[in-house]
Amino acid sequence: MAPPRPPAPAGTAGHPRTLGAFLAALPWTQAVQWHGETGYIRLDATRLARIAASPGRASIGGEWTALEVTILDVHRGRIDGVVLHFDDLADPAVPAHRADDRLAAHATAAQARFHISRSRGTYAWYVAVPAQPEVFIAAVEAYVDQFRDPEHRTLTPLAPTDRP
C-alpha cells in the first residue's frame, strides 16, 4: 500500500494536485472521461476525441498554454488534430476577459497571458485568470462536434449564408 500523500502546502487548499484534476474541473458540457492527464470524448463506436493540455508556445517547463485535441479512429489511428491556444480564444490584455485585476502589475508578455502552471504541488491559472473558461471548452467541443455524425451533433448548426 502506498504511503498517504502529504497535506497540500499552506494557501493551496482547494487547488487540484494533478493536471488531470485541473482539466476535469473545467466547465465541460459534453461527457469527458478522464484517465490521468488525458480526457476522451466518445464520438461513435470507432472514433473518439483525445484532449490534453499542451505547452503550446510556452518556453518554460511546467506551463501549459493550450489544449490539444486529436480525433482518433480505433482502426486507422489519427484522423485530425488541432492545438487551441488560450490566447487565441480570449485576449488576456482585455480586462473583460480576465477574472483577476493584476493586468497593470504584470505587464510583461510572459505574465499577461493565459496559462496553467504547476506551483507548490498544485495546478492553477497563473497570473492571468480567464473570466470565462467556458470559451476554451466551447472551442474544444465545437471542434470535436465537426467529427460526429450529423444526427449526433450536440451543437446547433449555423444558418446557411446567402451566396451570390
mmCIF file of C-alpha atoms in Angstrom:
data_model
loop_
_atom_site.group_PDB
_atom_site.id
_atom_site.type_symbol
_atom_site.label_atom_id
_atom_site.label_comp_id
_atom_site.label_asym_id
_atom_site.label_seq_id
_atom_site.Cartn_x
_atom_site.Cartn_y
_atom_site.Cartn_z
ATOM 1 C CA MET A 1 0.000 0.000 0.000
ATOM 2 C CA ALA A 2 1.285 3.436 -0.930
ATOM 3 C CA PRO A 3 2.031 5.888 1.882
ATOM 4 C CA PRO A 4 -0.551 8.663 2.345
ATOM 5 C CA ARG A 5 0.064 11.873 0.422
ATOM 6 C CA PRO A 6 1.360 14.793 2.456
ATOM 7 C CA PRO A 7 -1.081 17.653 3.023
ATOM 8 C CA ALA A 8 -1.214 20.430 0.449
ATOM 9 C CA PRO A 9 1.128 23.366 1.123
ATOM 10 C CA ALA A 10 -0.363 26.300 3.031
ATOM 11 C CA GLY A 11 -2.509 28.542 0.859
ATOM 12 C CA THR A 12 -3.214 25.876 -1.780
ATOM 13 C CA ALA A 13 -6.280 24.162 -0.286
ATOM 14 C CA GLY A 14 -8.858 23.538 -2.977
ATOM 15 C CA HIS A 15 -6.344 23.648 -5.841
ATOM 16 C CA PRO A 16 -6.067 20.448 -7.887
ATOM 17 C CA ARG A 17 -2.973 18.375 -7.132
ATOM 18 C CA THR A 18 -2.777 16.954 -10.674
ATOM 19 C CA LEU A 19 -3.073 18.452 -14.138
ATOM 20 C CA GLY A 20 -5.792 15.917 -14.944
ATOM 21 C CA ALA A 21 -7.856 17.047 -11.950
ATOM 22 C CA PHE A 22 -7.441 20.695 -13.022
ATOM 23 C CA LEU A 23 -8.628 19.916 -16.559
ATOM 24 C CA ALA A 24 -11.506 17.730 -15.330
ATOM 25 C CA ALA A 25 -12.721 20.610 -13.128
ATOM 26 C CA LEU A 26 -13.183 22.914 -16.152
ATOM 27 C CA PRO A 27 -16.842 23.504 -17.154
ATOM 28 C CA TRP A 28 -17.231 20.742 -19.768
ATOM 29 C CA THR A 29 -20.720 20.347 -21.267
ATOM 30 C CA GLN A 30 -20.010 17.062 -23.044
ATOM 31 C CA ALA A 31 -19.199 13.794 -21.270
ATOM 32 C CA VAL A 32 -15.410 13.581 -20.904
ATOM 33 C CA GLN A 33 -13.790 10.504 -19.384
ATOM 34 C CA TRP A 34 -10.501 11.404 -17.708
ATOM 35 C CA HIS A 35 -7.591 8.985 -17.468
ATOM 36 C CA GLY A 36 -4.716 10.749 -15.769
ATOM 37 C CA GLU A 37 -3.945 13.931 -17.701
ATOM 38 C CA THR A 38 -5.877 12.882 -20.812
ATOM 39 C CA GLY A 39 -9.595 13.198 -21.466
ATOM 40 C CA TYR A 40 -11.637 11.298 -24.037
ATOM 41 C CA ILE A 41 -14.975 12.092 -25.662
ATOM 42 C CA ARG A 42 -16.605 9.121 -27.411
ATOM 43 C CA LEU A 43 -17.862 10.139 -30.877
ATOM 44 C CA ASP A 44 -19.209 6.783 -32.064
ATOM 45 C CA ALA A 45 -18.322 3.078 -31.917
ATOM 46 C CA THR A 46 -14.878 3.550 -33.501
ATOM 47 C CA ARG A 47 -13.926 7.221 -33.066
ATOM 48 C CA LEU A 48 -13.072 9.387 -30.096
ATOM 49 C CA ALA A 49 -11.541 12.742 -29.305
ATOM 50 C CA ARG A 50 -8.454 12.936 -27.102
ATOM 51 C CA ILE A 51 -7.974 16.120 -25.031
ATOM 52 C CA ALA A 52 -4.759 17.073 -23.260
ATOM 53 C CA ALA A 53 -3.032 20.222 -22.076
ATOM 54 C CA SER A 54 -0.245 21.378 -24.364
ATOM 55 C CA PRO A 55 2.764 23.586 -23.665
ATOM 56 C CA GLY A 56 1.861 25.305 -26.946
ATOM 57 C CA ARG A 57 4.036 28.403 -27.192
ATOM 58 C CA ALA A 58 5.336 28.188 -23.605
ATOM 59 C CA SER A 59 9.074 28.461 -23.256
ATOM 60 C CA ILE A 60 9.143 27.362 -19.625
ATOM 61 C CA GLY A 61 8.592 23.805 -18.454
ATOM 62 C CA GLY A 62 5.590 23.258 -16.202
ATOM 63 C CA GLU A 63 3.386 25.683 -18.137
ATOM 64 C CA TRP A 64 0.516 24.806 -20.466
ATOM 65 C CA THR A 65 -0.832 27.477 -22.809
ATOM 66 C CA ALA A 66 -3.212 25.436 -24.943
ATOM 67 C CA LEU A 67 -5.452 22.425 -25.239
ATOM 68 C CA GLU A 68 -4.514 19.823 -27.833
ATOM 69 C CA VAL A 69 -7.406 17.901 -29.367
ATOM 70 C CA THR A 70 -6.824 14.819 -31.503
ATOM 71 C CA ILE A 71 -9.534 12.858 -33.314
ATOM 72 C CA LEU A 72 -8.723 9.141 -33.285
ATOM 73 C CA ASP A 73 -10.135 6.097 -35.048
ATOM 74 C CA VAL A 74 -9.516 2.733 -33.383
ATOM 75 C CA HIS A 75 -8.727 1.138 -36.767
ATOM 76 C CA ARG A 76 -6.979 3.930 -38.689
ATOM 77 C CA GLY A 77 -5.314 5.926 -35.905
ATOM 78 C CA ARG A 78 -5.095 9.714 -36.008
ATOM 79 C CA ILE A 79 -7.675 11.401 -38.227
ATOM 80 C CA ASP A 80 -7.067 15.054 -37.379
ATOM 81 C CA GLY A 81 -5.854 17.323 -34.614
ATOM 82 C CA VAL A 82 -5.611 20.911 -33.503
ATOM 83 C CA VAL A 83 -3.861 22.916 -30.803
ATOM 84 C CA LEU A 84 -6.190 25.582 -29.409
ATOM 85 C CA HIS A 85 -4.121 28.311 -27.737
ATOM 86 C CA PHE A 86 -5.856 30.067 -24.851
ATOM 87 C CA ASP A 87 -4.643 33.495 -26.001
ATOM 88 C CA ASP A 88 -6.120 32.948 -29.482
ATOM 89 C CA LEU A 89 -9.539 32.367 -27.919
ATOM 90 C CA ALA A 90 -9.548 35.166 -25.323
ATOM 91 C CA ASP A 91 -7.276 38.194 -25.116
ATOM 92 C CA PRO A 92 -5.540 38.464 -21.727
ATOM 93 C CA ALA A 93 -4.875 42.170 -22.414
ATOM 94 C CA VAL A 94 -8.629 42.866 -22.349
ATOM 95 C CA PRO A 95 -9.792 43.366 -18.741
ATOM 96 C CA ALA A 96 -13.260 41.942 -19.524
ATOM 97 C CA HIS A 97 -11.634 38.626 -20.476
ATOM 98 C CA ARG A 98 -9.948 38.349 -17.079
ATOM 99 C CA ALA A 99 -11.279 37.420 -13.645
ATOM 100 C CA ASP A 100 -8.215 38.918 -11.930
ATOM 101 C CA ASP A 101 -7.179 42.550 -11.586
ATOM 102 C CA ARG A 102 -3.434 42.061 -11.970
ATOM 103 C CA LEU A 103 -3.015 43.327 -15.546
ATOM 104 C CA ALA A 104 -1.249 46.557 -14.561
ATOM 105 C CA ALA A 105 1.016 44.846 -12.045
ATOM 106 C CA HIS A 106 2.101 42.157 -14.521
ATOM 107 C CA ALA A 107 2.583 43.930 -17.802
ATOM 108 C CA THR A 108 5.252 41.683 -19.273
ATOM 109 C CA ALA A 109 4.198 39.487 -22.185
ATOM 110 C CA ALA A 110 5.048 36.276 -20.337
ATOM 111 C CA GLN A 111 2.830 37.172 -17.393
ATOM 112 C CA ALA A 112 -0.022 38.781 -19.333
ATOM 113 C CA ARG A 113 -1.187 35.555 -20.969
ATOM 114 C CA PHE A 114 -3.467 32.709 -20.056
ATOM 115 C CA HIS A 115 -1.622 29.620 -18.949
ATOM 116 C CA ILE A 116 -1.865 26.806 -16.436
ATOM 117 C CA SER A 117 1.096 26.484 -14.128
ATOM 118 C CA ARG A 118 2.296 23.985 -11.562
ATOM 119 C CA SER A 119 3.342 25.667 -8.357
ATOM 120 C CA ARG A 120 3.913 24.200 -4.904
ATOM 121 C CA GLY A 121 2.427 20.879 -5.968
ATOM 122 C CA THR A 122 -0.871 22.254 -7.296
ATOM 123 C CA TYR A 123 -2.211 23.459 -10.646
ATOM 124 C CA ALA A 124 -3.920 26.792 -11.301
ATOM 125 C CA TRP A 125 -4.213 29.622 -13.808
ATOM 126 C CA TYR A 126 -1.046 31.680 -13.367
ATOM 127 C CA VAL A 127 -1.440 35.474 -13.058
ATOM 128 C CA ALA A 128 -3.991 35.867 -15.882
ATOM 129 C CA VAL A 129 -7.195 34.120 -14.782
ATOM 130 C CA PRO A 130 -9.827 33.819 -17.529
ATOM 131 C CA ALA A 131 -13.211 35.360 -16.720
ATOM 132 C CA GLN A 132 -14.953 32.692 -18.769
ATOM 133 C CA PRO A 133 -13.009 29.448 -19.208
ATOM 134 C CA GLU A 134 -16.165 28.256 -20.988
ATOM 135 C CA VAL A 135 -14.731 29.971 -24.085
ATOM 136 C CA PHE A 136 -11.913 27.395 -24.192
ATOM 137 C CA ILE A 137 -14.300 24.490 -23.605
ATOM 138 C CA ALA A 138 -16.683 25.748 -26.308
ATOM 139 C CA ALA A 139 -13.813 25.831 -28.823
ATOM 140 C CA VAL A 140 -12.795 22.253 -27.996
ATOM 141 C CA GLU A 141 -16.353 20.976 -28.130
ATOM 142 C CA ALA A 142 -17.128 22.795 -31.408
ATOM 143 C CA TYR A 143 -14.040 21.237 -32.997
ATOM 144 C CA VAL A 144 -14.961 17.772 -31.699
ATOM 145 C CA ASP A 145 -18.547 18.163 -32.888
ATOM 146 C CA GLN A 146 -17.371 18.500 -36.505
ATOM 147 C CA PHE A 147 -16.422 14.818 -36.423
ATOM 148 C CA ARG A 148 -19.731 13.474 -35.115
ATOM 149 C CA ASP A 149 -22.307 12.014 -37.446
ATOM 150 C CA PRO A 150 -24.811 14.807 -38.280
ATOM 151 C CA GLU A 151 -27.635 13.156 -36.326
ATOM 152 C CA HIS A 152 -25.453 13.002 -33.177
ATOM 153 C CA ARG A 153 -24.074 16.539 -33.162
ATOM 154 C CA THR A 154 -24.633 18.452 -29.945
ATOM 155 C CA LEU A 155 -24.316 21.979 -31.318
ATOM 156 C CA THR A 156 -26.882 23.871 -33.360
ATOM 157 C CA PRO A 157 -25.624 24.253 -36.943
ATOM 158 C CA LEU A 158 -25.122 27.768 -38.262
ATOM 159 C CA ALA A 159 -27.704 29.068 -40.686
ATOM 160 C CA PRO A 160 -26.561 28.835 -44.315
ATOM 161 C CA THR A 161 -25.289 32.103 -45.750
ATOM 162 C CA ASP A 162 -26.635 33.657 -48.908
ATOM 163 C CA ARG A 163 -24.181 33.305 -51.721
ATOM 164 C CA PRO A 164 -24.203 35.495 -54.820
#
